[in-house]
Tab-separated table of C-alpha atoms in Angstrom:
chain	number	residue	atom	x	y	z
A	1	MET	CA	0.294	-0.130	-0.280
A	2	MET	CA	1.492	3.389	-0.910
A	3	ALA	CA	2.076	6.378	1.490
A	4	ASP	CA	0.103	8.789	1.111
A	5	ALA	CA	1.272	12.136	-0.900
A	6	PRO	CA	1.335	14.916	0.969
A	7	PRO	CA	-1.451	17.691	-0.044
A	8	ALA	CA	-0.232	20.208	-2.116
A	9	PRO	CA	0.276	23.947	-1.499
A	10	THR	CA	-3.012	26.092	-1.978
A	11	PRO	CA	-1.847	28.609	-4.986
A	12	GLY	CA	-0.524	31.805	-3.106
A	13	ALA	CA	0.289	30.349	0.222
A	14	VAL	CA	3.187	30.502	1.846
A	15	ASP	CA	6.096	28.266	2.665
A	16	ALA	CA	6.152	27.301	6.263
A	17	ARG	CA	9.663	27.065	5.873
A	18	SER	CA	9.905	30.425	4.309
A	19	GLY	CA	7.216	31.902	7.083
A	20	ALA	CA	9.765	30.312	9.685
A	21	ALA	CA	13.306	31.821	8.221
A	22	LEU	CA	10.880	35.105	7.393
A	23	PHE	CA	10.034	35.454	11.520
A	24	HIS	CA	13.069	34.435	12.638
A	25	GLY	CA	14.869	37.546	10.858
A	26	LEU	CA	12.257	38.989	13.835
A	27	ALA	CA	13.133	37.548	16.385
A	28	ASP	CA	15.957	39.227	17.405
A	29	PRO	CA	15.889	42.611	19.778
A	30	ALA	CA	18.430	44.140	17.684
A	31	ARG	CA	16.937	43.263	14.433
A	32	LEU	CA	13.490	44.880	15.533
A	33	ALA	CA	15.208	48.019	16.844
A	34	ILE	CA	17.244	48.421	13.405
A	35	LEU	CA	13.965	47.808	11.504
A	36	ASP	CA	12.473	50.484	13.623
A	37	HIS	CA	14.825	52.762	13.097
A	38	LEU	CA	14.608	52.587	8.989
A	39	ALA	CA	11.295	52.887	9.787
A	40	LEU	CA	12.366	56.719	9.711
A	41	GLY	CA	14.269	56.284	6.706
A	42	GLU	CA	17.357	55.065	5.274
A	43	HIS	CA	21.126	55.101	7.572
A	44	ARG	CA	24.743	53.912	7.175
A	45	VAL	CA	25.810	51.532	9.201
A	46	VAL	CA	27.388	54.163	11.314
A	47	ASP	CA	24.120	55.775	11.522
A	48	LEU	CA	22.760	52.935	13.631
A	49	THR	CA	25.798	52.097	15.689
A	50	ALA	CA	25.461	55.673	17.005
A	51	HIS	CA	21.713	55.031	17.345
A	52	LEU	CA	21.503	51.615	18.824
A	53	GLY	CA	24.889	51.998	21.016
A	54	LEU	CA	25.753	48.459	18.970
A	55	ALA	CA	29.082	47.434	17.223
A	56	GLN	CA	29.628	48.279	13.396
A	57	SER	CA	30.340	44.582	14.007
A	58	THR	CA	26.685	43.557	15.669
A	59	VAL	CA	25.267	46.167	13.347
A	60	SER	CA	26.184	44.728	10.009
A	61	ALA	CA	26.045	41.081	11.169
A	62	HIS	CA	21.950	42.087	11.714
A	63	LEU	CA	21.707	44.154	8.240
A	64	ALA	CA	22.768	40.839	6.572
A	65	CYS	CA	20.973	38.852	8.174
A	66	LEU	CA	17.636	41.343	7.303
A	67	ARG	CA	18.746	41.352	3.601
A	68	GLY	CA	18.309	37.440	3.865
A	69	CYS	CA	15.256	37.944	4.873
A	70	GLY	CA	14.247	40.159	2.260
A	71	LEU	CA	13.254	42.656	4.915
A	72	VAL	CA	16.062	45.129	4.564
A	73	VAL	CA	17.890	45.971	0.913
A	74	SER	CA	21.276	48.356	0.347
A	75	ARG	CA	22.780	49.947	-2.114
A	76	PRO	CA	26.603	52.412	-2.640
A	77	GLN	CA	26.988	55.800	-1.653
A	78	GLY	CA	30.195	56.600	-1.711
A	79	ARG	CA	32.726	53.782	-0.088
A	80	ALA	CA	29.635	53.528	2.816
A	81	SER	CA	25.829	51.801	2.075
A	82	VAL	CA	22.398	52.605	2.762
A	83	HIS	CA	20.654	50.161	4.053
A	84	SER	CA	16.140	50.485	3.885
A	85	ILE	CA	13.287	48.770	4.105
A	86	ALA	CA	12.708	47.092	1.489
A	87	HIS	CA	8.993	46.689	0.797
A	88	PRO	CA	6.447	48.854	3.478
A	89	GLU	CA	4.095	45.634	4.354
A	90	VAL	CA	7.421	45.383	6.467
A	91	LEU	CA	6.549	48.414	9.154
A	92	GLU	CA	2.813	47.073	8.650
A	93	LEU	CA	3.618	43.832	10.050
A	94	LEU	CA	5.797	45.838	12.582
A	95	ARG	CA	3.181	48.085	13.814
A	96	ALA	CA	0.553	44.725	13.612
A	97	GLY	CA	3.307	43.245	16.196
A	98	GLU	CA	3.178	45.737	18.334
A	99	ARG	CA	-0.912	45.813	18.240
A	100	LEU	CA	-0.498	42.432	19.542
A	101	LEU	CA	1.766	42.443	22.181
A	102	ALA	CA	-0.619	45.531	23.421
A	103	ALA	CA	-3.237	43.170	23.080
A	104	THR	CA	-2.137	40.148	24.621
A	105	GLY	CA	-0.569	42.744	28.257
A	106	SER	CA	3.619	41.938	26.612
A	107	SER	CA	3.037	38.537	27.951
A	108	ALA	CA	5.075	36.829	25.563
A	109	THR	CA	7.727	34.863	26.301
A	110	LEU	CA	9.856	31.876	24.414
A	111	CYS	CA	8.339	28.452	24.848
A	112	PRO	CA	10.585	26.114	26.390
A	113	SER	CA	11.603	23.833	22.662
A	114	SER	CA	12.652	26.858	21.753
A	115	GLY	CA	16.715	25.862	23.241
A	116	GLU	CA	16.788	29.440	25.025
A	117	GLY	CA	14.583	28.847	27.531
A	118	ALA	CA	11.120	31.510	28.864
A	119	ARG	CA	12.996	35.275	29.460
């Protein structure tokens, strides 16, 4: 007897792995702070490091993650790169997250299976 094949994806449905990767890109307070600052407009790494108080290498690593998730784009400007939000939907998602946190009383914690324990 043959095993049942997995159901065909619904047209337009988000692949669960891609969705998880996207949300992983949002799963760090520093990356959320970077996105929140980029909501004000384009910034260079040096601008973000000054605003966030993080090391240049840390900001660059977070920006690389956000670019890899398709949330941020960059363009050269002289010897530096200028970073910006890739899609206006990112801002909608951030604001929706803020509304959801407000609705839950900001009671979100990490699940025990995340490997990091509850915060």
